[in-house]
CSV table of C-alpha atoms and ligand atoms in Angstrom, one decimal:
chain,number,residue,atom,x,y,z
O,1163,MET,CA,18.8,-136.4,115.4
O,1164,THR,CA,21.5,-138.5,116.6
O,1165,GLU,CA,23.6,-137.8,120.0
O,1166,LEU,CA,27.1,-137.5,119.9
O,1167,LEU,CA,28.7,-138.9,123.1
O,1168,LEU,CA,32.3,-138.4,124.5
O,1169,ASP,CA,33.2,-141.8,125.8
O,1170,ASP,CA,33.5,-140.5,129.1
O,1171,GLU,CA,31.7,-141.4,132.4
O,1172,ALA,CA,28.5,-139.3,131.5
O,1173,GLY,CA,28.4,-140.0,128.2
O,1174,ARG,CA,28.1,-144.2,128.9
O,1175,VAL,CA,25.6,-142.9,131.6
O,1176,ARG,CA,23.5,-141.5,128.8
O,1177,ALA,CA,24.3,-144.1,126.1
O,1178,ALA,CA,23.4,-147.2,128.8
O,1179,ALA,CA,19.9,-145.3,129.8
O,1180,LEU,CA,19.8,-145.1,125.7
O,1181,LEU,CA,19.7,-148.7,125.2
O,1182,ARG,CA,18.1,-150.1,127.9
O,1183,GLY,CA,14.8,-148.3,127.2
O,1184,GLY,CA,15.5,-150.0,124.3
O,1185,ALA,CA,16.8,-147.4,122.3
O,1186,LEU,CA,19.8,-147.5,119.2
O,1187,VAL,CA,23.6,-146.5,119.9
O,1188,ALA,CA,26.3,-147.5,118.5
O,1189,PHE,CA,30.0,-147.2,119.8
O,1190,GLY,CA,33.7,-148.3,119.5
O,1191,THR,CA,35.7,-151.4,120.5
O,1192,GLU,CA,38.8,-152.3,119.3
O,1193,THR,CA,38.0,-153.7,116.0
O,1194,VAL,CA,35.3,-151.5,114.7
O,1195,TYR,CA,31.9,-149.3,115.3
O,1196,GLY,CA,29.6,-151.8,116.9
O,1197,LEU,CA,25.4,-150.8,116.0
O,1198,GLY,CA,24.4,-151.6,119.5
O,1199,GLY,CA,20.6,-152.3,120.5
O,1200,ASP,CA,19.1,-154.3,123.7
O,1201,ALA,CA,19.9,-157.8,122.8
O,1202,THR,CA,17.2,-158.9,124.7
O,1203,ASP,CA,14.7,-157.1,123.8
O,1204,ALA,CA,13.6,-158.5,119.9
O,1205,ARG,CA,12.1,-155.0,119.2
O,1206,ALA,CA,15.7,-152.7,119.5
O,1207,VAL,CA,16.9,-155.9,117.4
O,1208,ALA,CA,14.5,-155.2,115.2
O,1209,GLY,CA,15.2,-151.8,114.7
O,1210,ILE,CA,18.8,-153.0,114.6
O,1211,PHE,CA,17.8,-154.7,111.1
O,1212,VAL,CA,15.8,-151.3,110.3
O,1213,ALA,CA,18.8,-148.7,110.8
O,1214,LYS,CA,21.2,-151.4,108.6
O,1215,GLY,CA,19.2,-151.1,105.9
O,1216,ARG,CA,19.7,-155.4,105.6
O,1217,PRO,CA,17.1,-157.0,103.4
O,1218,ARG,CA,17.7,-159.7,104.9
O,1219,PHE,CA,18.3,-161.5,108.9
O,1220,ASN,CA,22.1,-162.3,110.1
O,1221,PRO,CA,22.9,-163.6,112.8
O,1222,LEU,CA,24.3,-160.4,115.1
O,1223,ILE,CA,27.3,-160.8,117.9
O,1224,CYS,CA,26.3,-159.7,121.5
O,1225,HIS,CA,28.5,-158.5,123.4
O,1226,TYR,CA,29.2,-158.4,127.2
O,1227,PRO,CA,31.9,-156.9,129.7
O,1228,ASP,CA,33.3,-159.6,130.9
O,1229,ALA,CA,33.8,-163.6,130.0
O,1230,ALA,CA,31.1,-164.8,133.1
O,1231,ALA,CA,28.3,-162.7,132.0
O,1232,ALA,CA,29.1,-164.6,128.1
O,1233,PHE,CA,29.2,-167.9,129.9
O,1234,ALA,CA,26.0,-166.9,131.4
O,1235,ASP,CA,24.4,-166.9,128.2
O,1236,VAL,CA,25.8,-169.8,126.0
O,1237,GLU,CA,27.5,-173.6,127.3
O,1238,ALA,CA,31.0,-173.3,127.7
O,1239,ASN,CA,33.0,-176.3,126.4
O,1240,GLU,CA,36.8,-176.6,126.9
O,1241,ALA,CA,37.8,-175.3,124.2
O,1242,ALA,CA,36.1,-171.7,124.6
O,1243,ARG,CA,37.2,-171.1,128.4
O,1244,VAL,CA,41.0,-171.9,127.0
O,1245,LEU,CA,39.9,-169.5,123.7
O,1246,ALA,CA,38.4,-167.4,125.9
O,1247,ALA,CA,41.7,-167.5,128.6
O,1248,ALA,CA,43.9,-166.8,126.1
O,1249,PHE,CA,41.8,-164.1,123.8
O,1250,TRP,CA,39.6,-161.8,125.6
O,1251,PRO,CA,38.6,-159.5,126.6
O,1252,GLY,CA,39.6,-158.9,122.7
O,1253,ALA,CA,39.1,-159.5,118.2
O,1254,LEU,CA,37.0,-163.3,118.7
O,1255,THR,CA,34.6,-164.2,118.9
O,1256,MET,CA,33.1,-167.7,119.7
O,1257,VAL,CA,29.7,-169.3,118.2
O,1258,LEU,CA,27.9,-171.4,121.4
O,1259,PRO,CA,25.0,-173.2,121.6
O,1260,ARG,CA,22.6,-171.0,123.7
O,1261,ARG,CA,21.8,-171.9,127.1
O,1262,PRO,CA,17.9,-172.5,127.5
O,1263,ALA,CA,17.3,-169.6,130.3
O,1264,CYS,CA,19.6,-167.7,127.3
O,1265,PRO,CA,17.2,-164.4,127.4
O,1266,VAL,CA,19.0,-163.3,124.6
O,1267,ALA,CA,16.1,-162.6,121.7
O,1268,LEU,CA,16.2,-165.0,118.8
O,1269,LEU,CA,15.9,-163.0,116.0
O,1270,ALA,CA,18.8,-161.8,117.8
O,1271,GLY,CA,20.9,-164.7,116.6
O,1272,ALA,CA,18.7,-165.3,114.0
O,1273,GLY,CA,16.1,-167.8,115.1
O,1274,LEU,CA,19.6,-170.2,115.3
O,1275,ASP,CA,20.3,-173.1,118.6
O,1276,THR,CA,23.4,-171.0,118.4
O,1277,LEU,CA,24.4,-167.0,120.1
O,1278,ALA,CA,28.0,-165.6,118.4
O,1279,VAL,CA,29.2,-163.9,121.7
O,1280,ARG,CA,32.5,-161.7,122.2
O,1281,VAL,CA,34.0,-159.8,125.2
O,1282,PRO,CA,35.7,-156.5,123.2
O,1283,ALA,CA,38.7,-155.5,124.8
O,1284,HIS,CA,37.8,-151.6,125.1
O,1285,ALA,CA,38.0,-150.0,127.5
O,1286,GLY,CA,35.5,-147.5,126.9
O,1287,ALA,CA,33.3,-150.7,125.4
O,1288,GLN,CA,33.2,-152.2,128.6
O,1289,ALA,CA,32.4,-149.9,130.5
O,1290,LEU,CA,29.6,-149.5,129.2
O,1291,LEU,CA,28.4,-152.6,128.8
O,1292,ARG,CA,28.9,-153.2,132.7
O,1293,ALA,CA,26.3,-150.3,133.2
O,1294,VAL,CA,23.6,-151.5,131.3
O,1295,GLY,CA,24.3,-154.4,131.9
O,1296,ARG,CA,22.3,-156.3,129.2
O,1297,PRO,CA,24.2,-158.3,126.5
O,1298,VAL,CA,23.8,-155.8,123.5
O,1299,ALA,CA,23.4,-157.4,119.9
O,1300,GLY,CA,26.2,-155.0,118.2
O,1301,PRO,CA,27.0,-155.5,113.5
O,1302,SER,CA,28.9,-153.4,112.3
O,1303,ALA,CA,28.2,-149.8,112.3
O,1304,ASN,CA,26.9,-149.2,108.2
O,1305,ARG,CA,24.6,-149.6,106.8
O,1306,SER,CA,24.2,-152.5,104.6
O,1307,GLY,CA,26.8,-153.3,101.4
O,1308,GLN,CA,28.9,-150.2,103.5
O,1309,VAL,CA,32.4,-151.1,105.1
O,1310,SER,CA,32.7,-151.0,109.2
O,1311,PRO,CA,33.3,-148.0,110.2
O,1312,THR,CA,36.5,-146.8,112.6
O,1313,THR,CA,35.3,-144.0,113.6
O,1314,ALA,CA,32.8,-141.8,115.1
O,1315,LEU,CA,32.5,-140.0,111.9
O,1316,HIS,CA,32.4,-142.9,109.5
O,1317,VAL,CA,29.5,-143.9,112.1
O,1318,MET,CA,27.3,-140.6,111.4
O,1319,HIS,CA,27.5,-140.4,107.9
O,1320,GLU,CA,26.6,-144.2,107.8
O,1321,LEU,CA,23.5,-143.5,110.3
O,1322,GLY,CA,23.1,-140.6,111.4
O,1323,GLY,CA,19.4,-139.8,112.1
O,1324,ARG,CA,19.1,-143.4,112.1
O,1325,ILE,CA,19.9,-144.2,115.8
O,1326,ALA,CA,19.7,-142.4,118.5
O,1327,ALA,CA,23.3,-142.2,119.8
O,1328,VAL,CA,26.8,-142.7,118.9
O,1329,LEU,CA,29.4,-143.1,121.8
O,1330,ASP,CA,32.6,-141.9,120.5
O,1331,SER,CA,35.1,-143.8,121.1
O,1332,GLY,CA,38.0,-142.4,118.8
O,1333,PRO,CA,39.4,-144.2,116.1
O,1334,CYS,CA,39.5,-148.6,116.8
O,1335,ARG,CA,42.8,-149.6,117.3
O,1336,VAL,CA,42.3,-152.6,115.4
O,1337,GLY,CA,40.5,-151.7,112.8
O,1338,VAL,CA,39.3,-155.0,111.0
O,1339,GLU,CA,36.2,-156.9,112.7
O,1340,SER,CA,36.9,-159.5,115.1
O,1341,THR,CA,37.4,-163.5,113.7
O,1342,VAL,CA,34.3,-165.4,114.4
O,1343,LEU,CA,35.0,-169.0,115.6
O,1344,ASP,CA,32.3,-171.4,115.8
O,1345,VAL,CA,33.5,-173.8,119.2
O,1346,SER,CA,30.2,-175.2,118.8
O,1347,GLY,CA,31.6,-178.6,117.3
O,1348,ALA,CA,34.1,-181.2,118.1
O,1349,ARG,CA,36.4,-179.0,116.6
O,1350,PRO,CA,36.6,-175.4,116.1
O,1351,VAL,CA,35.4,-174.2,112.3
O,1352,LEU,CA,36.9,-170.1,111.5
O,1353,LEU,CA,33.8,-168.0,110.0
O,1354,ARG,CA,35.4,-165.0,109.2
O,1355,PRO,CA,39.2,-164.1,109.5
O,1356,GLY,CA,39.1,-161.2,111.5
O,1357,GLY,CA,41.4,-159.6,114.2
O,1358,VAL,CA,43.5,-162.7,116.3
O,1359,THR,CA,44.9,-164.5,112.7
O,1360,ARG,CA,44.6,-167.8,112.3
O,1361,GLU,CA,47.8,-168.8,114.2
O,1362,ALA,CA,47.6,-167.6,117.2
O,1363,ILE,CA,43.9,-169.6,117.9
O,1364,GLU,CA,45.8,-173.1,117.1
O,1365,ALA,CA,48.8,-172.2,118.4
O,1366,VAL,CA,45.8,-172.5,121.5
O,1367,VAL,CA,43.7,-175.5,120.7
O,1368,GLY,CA,45.5,-177.1,117.5
O,1369,GLU,CA,44.9,-176.9,114.1
O,1370,ILE,CA,40.7,-175.9,113.3
O,1371,ALA,CA,38.4,-176.2,110.4
O,1372,VAL,CA,37.8,-173.3,108.3
O,1373,GLY,CA,34.2,-172.4,106.7
O,1374,ALA,CA,32.0,-169.9,105.7
O,1375,PRO,CA,29.9,-167.4,107.5
O,1376,ILE,CA,26.6,-167.3,108.0
O,1377,GLY,CA,25.0,-165.3,105.6
O,1378,PRO,CA,22.7,-164.3,102.9
O,1379,SER,CA,25.1,-165.5,99.9
O,1380,SER,CA,26.4,-169.4,102.2
O,1381,PRO,CA,24.7,-172.2,100.4
O,1382,GLY,CA,24.0,-173.2,103.7
O,1383,PHE,CA,21.5,-170.5,105.4
O,1384,PRO,CA,18.3,-171.7,107.3
O,1385,SER,CA,16.3,-173.6,105.1
O,1386,ARG,CA,14.7,-176.3,105.2
O,1387,GLY,CA,16.5,-177.4,101.8
O,1388,ALA,CA,20.1,-176.8,103.0
O,1389,LEU,CA,18.9,-178.6,106.2
O,1390,LYS,CA,19.1,-181.5,104.5
O,1391,SER,CA,23.6,-180.4,103.9
O,1392,PRO,CA,24.8,-182.7,106.7
O,1393,GLY,CA,27.4,-180.3,108.5
O,1394,LEU,CA,25.1,-177.2,108.6
O,1395,LEU,CA,22.6,-179.5,110.4
O,1396,ALA,CA,22.5,-178.3,114.3
O,1397,SER,CA,23.0,-174.8,113.9
O,1398,HIS,CA,20.7,-173.9,111.7
O,1399,TYR,CA,16.8,-173.8,112.2
O,1400,ALA,CA,13.7,-174.5,109.9
O,1401,PRO,CA,9.9,-174.8,111.7
O,1402,GLY,CA,9.4,-179.3,111.7
O,1403,LEU,CA,6.4,-178.2,110.1
O,1404,GLU,CA,5.9,-177.3,106.2
O,1405,VAL,CA,6.0,-173.8,105.8
O,1406,ARG,CA,2.8,-172.2,103.1
O,1407,LEU,CA,2.9,-168.6,102.1
O,1408,GLY,CA,0.8,-166.3,101.0
O,1409,ALA,CA,-2.0,-167.8,103.3
O,1410,VAL,CA,-5.7,-165.9,102.2
O,1411,THR,CA,-7.3,-168.8,103.1
O,1412,VAL,CA,-6.5,-171.2,106.2
O,1413,ALA,CA,-7.9,-174.9,107.2
O,1414,ALA,CA,-8.1,-176.4,110.8
O,1415,ASP,CA,-4.9,-178.6,110.4
O,1416,GLU,CA,-2.9,-175.8,109.6
O,1417,GLY,CA,-1.1,-173.7,112.8
O,1418,LEU,CA,-1.5,-169.6,111.3
O,1419,LEU,CA,1.2,-167.1,111.0
O,1420,ALA,CA,-0.7,-164.3,111.4
O,1421,PHE,CA,-0.2,-161.0,109.8
O,1422,GLY,CA,-3.0,-157.6,110.8
O,1423,VAL,CA,-6.9,-159.5,111.1
O,1424,PRO,CA,-6.4,-163.5,111.6
O,1425,LEU,CA,-7.8,-166.0,108.8
O,1426,ALA,CA,-10.5,-167.2,110.4
O,1427,GLY,CA,-10.2,-171.1,111.0
O,1428,ALA,CA,-6.4,-172.3,112.5
O,1429,GLY,CA,-6.1,-175.2,114.6
O,1430,VAL,CA,-3.7,-172.5,116.1
O,1431,VAL,CA,-2.7,-168.9,115.8
O,1432,PHE,CA,0.1,-166.9,116.1
O,1433,GLN,CA,0.0,-163.4,116.2
O,1434,LEU,CA,2.9,-161.7,114.5
O,1435,SER,CA,1.5,-158.8,114.6
O,1436,ALA,CA,-2.3,-157.8,115.1
O,1437,ALA,CA,-1.7,-153.8,114.4
O,1438,GLY,CA,0.5,-155.0,111.0
O,1439,ASP,CA,3.0,-153.3,112.5
O,1440,LEU,CA,6.9,-154.5,110.5
O,1441,THR,CA,9.2,-154.0,113.8
O,1442,GLU,CA,6.9,-155.9,115.8
O,1443,ALA,CA,6.4,-158.5,113.7
O,1444,ALA,CA,10.5,-158.9,112.8
O,1445,ALA,CA,10.6,-159.2,116.5
O,1446,ASN,CA,8.4,-161.9,116.6
O,1447,LEU,CA,9.3,-164.0,114.0
O,1448,PHE,CA,12.0,-166.9,115.1
O,1449,ALA,CA,9.6,-167.3,118.1
O,1450,GLY,CA,5.9,-167.6,116.2
O,1451,LEU,CA,7.7,-170.9,114.3
O,1452,ARG,CA,9.6,-171.6,117.1
O,1453,TRP,CA,6.1,-172.1,118.8
O,1454,LEU,CA,4.2,-172.6,115.9
O,1455,ASP,CA,6.1,-175.9,115.6
O,1456,ALA,CA,5.9,-176.7,119.3
O,1457,ASN,CA,2.0,-176.2,119.8
O,1458,GLY,CA,1.0,-177.4,116.4
O,1459,THR,CA,1.3,-181.0,118.0
O,1460,GLY,CA,-2.0,-183.0,114.2
O,1461,MET,CA,-1.2,-179.7,112.6
O,1462,SER,CA,-0.6,-180.9,109.4
O,1463,ARG,CA,0.9,-177.2,108.4
O,1464,ILE,CA,2.0,-174.3,109.0
O,1465,ALA,CA,0.2,-171.5,107.3
O,1466,VAL,CA,1.5,-167.9,106.6
O,1467,MET,CA,-0.4,-164.8,106.1
O,1468,PRO,CA,0.7,-162.2,103.3
O,1469,VAL,CA,3.6,-159.7,105.1
O,1470,PRO,CA,4.1,-156.5,102.9
O,1471,MET,CA,7.6,-156.4,101.0
O,1472,GLU,CA,8.4,-153.3,102.1
O,1473,GLY,CA,11.3,-152.1,104.3
O,1474,LEU,CA,11.2,-155.0,107.4
O,1475,GLY,CA,9.1,-156.9,105.4
O,1476,LEU,CA,11.9,-158.0,103.0
O,1477,ALA,CA,13.6,-159.9,105.6
O,1478,ILE,CA,10.8,-161.5,106.7
O,1479,ASN,CA,10.1,-162.3,104.1
O,1480,ASP,CA,12.9,-163.8,103.2
O,1481,ARG,CA,13.5,-165.6,106.4
O,1482,LEU,CA,9.8,-167.3,105.0
O,1483,SER,CA,10.4,-168.4,101.7
O,1484,ARG,CA,13.6,-170.0,103.3
O,1485,ALA,CA,11.1,-171.7,105.8
O,1486,ALA,CA,9.0,-172.5,102.6
O,1487,ALA,CA,11.8,-173.8,100.7
O,1488,PRO,CA,10.7,-177.3,99.1
O,1489,ARG,CA,12.7,-179.6,100.6
O,1490,ALA,CA,15.9,-181.5,99.0
R,2588,TXA,O1,34.6,-156.9,115.6
R,2588,TXA,C1,33.3,-157.3,115.1
R,2588,TXA,O2,32.9,-158.2,115.4
R,2588,TXA,C2,32.2,-156.6,115.3
R,2588,TXA,C3,32.3,-155.2,116.3
R,2588,TXA,C4,31.0,-154.2,116.5
R,2588,TXA,O3,32.4,-156.2,117.4
R,2588,TXA,N1,30.9,-156.8,114.3
R,2588,TXA,C5,30.3,-156.9,113.4
R,2588,TXA,O4,30.1,-157.9,113.4
R,2588,TXA,O5,31.3,-157.4,112.3
R,2588,TXA,P1,28.4,-158.2,111.7
R,2588,TXA,O6,26.8,-158.4,112.5
R,2588,TXA,O7,29.0,-157.0,111.1
R,2588,TXA,O8,28.9,-159.4,112.0
R,2588,TXA,C6,28.1,-160.7,112.8
R,2588,TXA,C7,29.1,-162.1,112.4
R,2588,TXA,C8,28.8,-162.3,110.7
R,2588,TXA,O9,29.4,-163.2,109.6
R,2588,TXA,C9,27.5,-163.2,110.8
R,2588,TXA,O10,27.3,-164.9,110.2
R,2588,TXA,C10,28.5,-164.0,112.3
R,2588,TXA,O11,29.1,-163.0,112.9
R,2588,TXA,N2,28.0,-164.8,112.9
R,2588,TXA,C11,27.0,-164.5,114.2
R,2588,TXA,N3,26.2,-165.7,114.8
R,2588,TXA,C12,26.1,-166.2,114.0
R,2588,TXA,C13,26.0,-167.7,114.5
R,2588,TXA,N4,24.8,-167.9,116.2
R,2588,TXA,N5,26.2,-169.3,113.5
R,2588,TXA,C14,27.7,-168.6,113.0
R,2588,TXA,N6,27.5,-167.0,112.1
R,2588,TXA,C15,27.5,-166.4,113.2
R,2589,MG,MG1,28.9,-156.6,108.9
């Protein structure tokens, strides 16, 4: 059962409690409805991908009540500060480097060193974010492949029965997604056109470049091969060690990414899920790859135990096969 909550004090208190407890709550913003989950809770973030039925881990936008809260988690440069002053709160999402102490789960950013952050202008969304007191990861609240919802009823049609609640704040004023701008480099790059126009951005920071968003079809989506393409390097994460998939035995010079009962004999082991739980495994995936990279000194590669091709296993295997793709 999905609760339909009114966007009033009581509704927001309930929604915030659900979010803080790790449940998923869709909420209205001025652009489109977001499928919210506590961004610092990797299991809640994994649940977002389950609810959306996404076969791949796209990086998600993290929502904050104000710029100060956002810039506590990412490093703002001069351009980011100027853009925030001009367009926040509003329909602009900025991609910036994560701070070392950023509490957002690696899965929310699909393992990248950068994070997409946004301060929505909608008063109800802001009040909700303040009540939650943590960043809220929120892709558009539709099933994978469907259009973004702009009313609570749309969300109910798409996700009813799959999430804890929908906070009904009426129809979305803007109706299209936020503009996604990568501000992590020397010159801002427009990754997705949206509610704030290119012209409006250029009036504030001068000429910007246009790039492709990170997504399943973009050639630069993290893979060892893609790491070789210049310009796509910085923001993409692939482990430094080679990756061997479908391991049924493991050698002493290999780091093991285990799923279920670990194979014996590995140099170091990172357990994705001892119980063989796919949500837990997804929540641990990027942390595991990074941990093995950091702790696999002297290892020749990472061996990965088979993960079943069902539910979240599709997205996990998709990401692992990108990590294992031969170097270009
Ligand atoms: O208006 C919106 O932006 C809505 C509301 C709910 O805020 N959210 C939304 O999220 O549309 P989503 O997940 O559907 O789109 C996020 C976009 C994707 O195109 C993704 O590739 C890009 O942002 N993105 C997220 N993190 C990124 C990163 N670290 N680097 C580059 N692109 C990123
Ligand atoms: Mg979307």
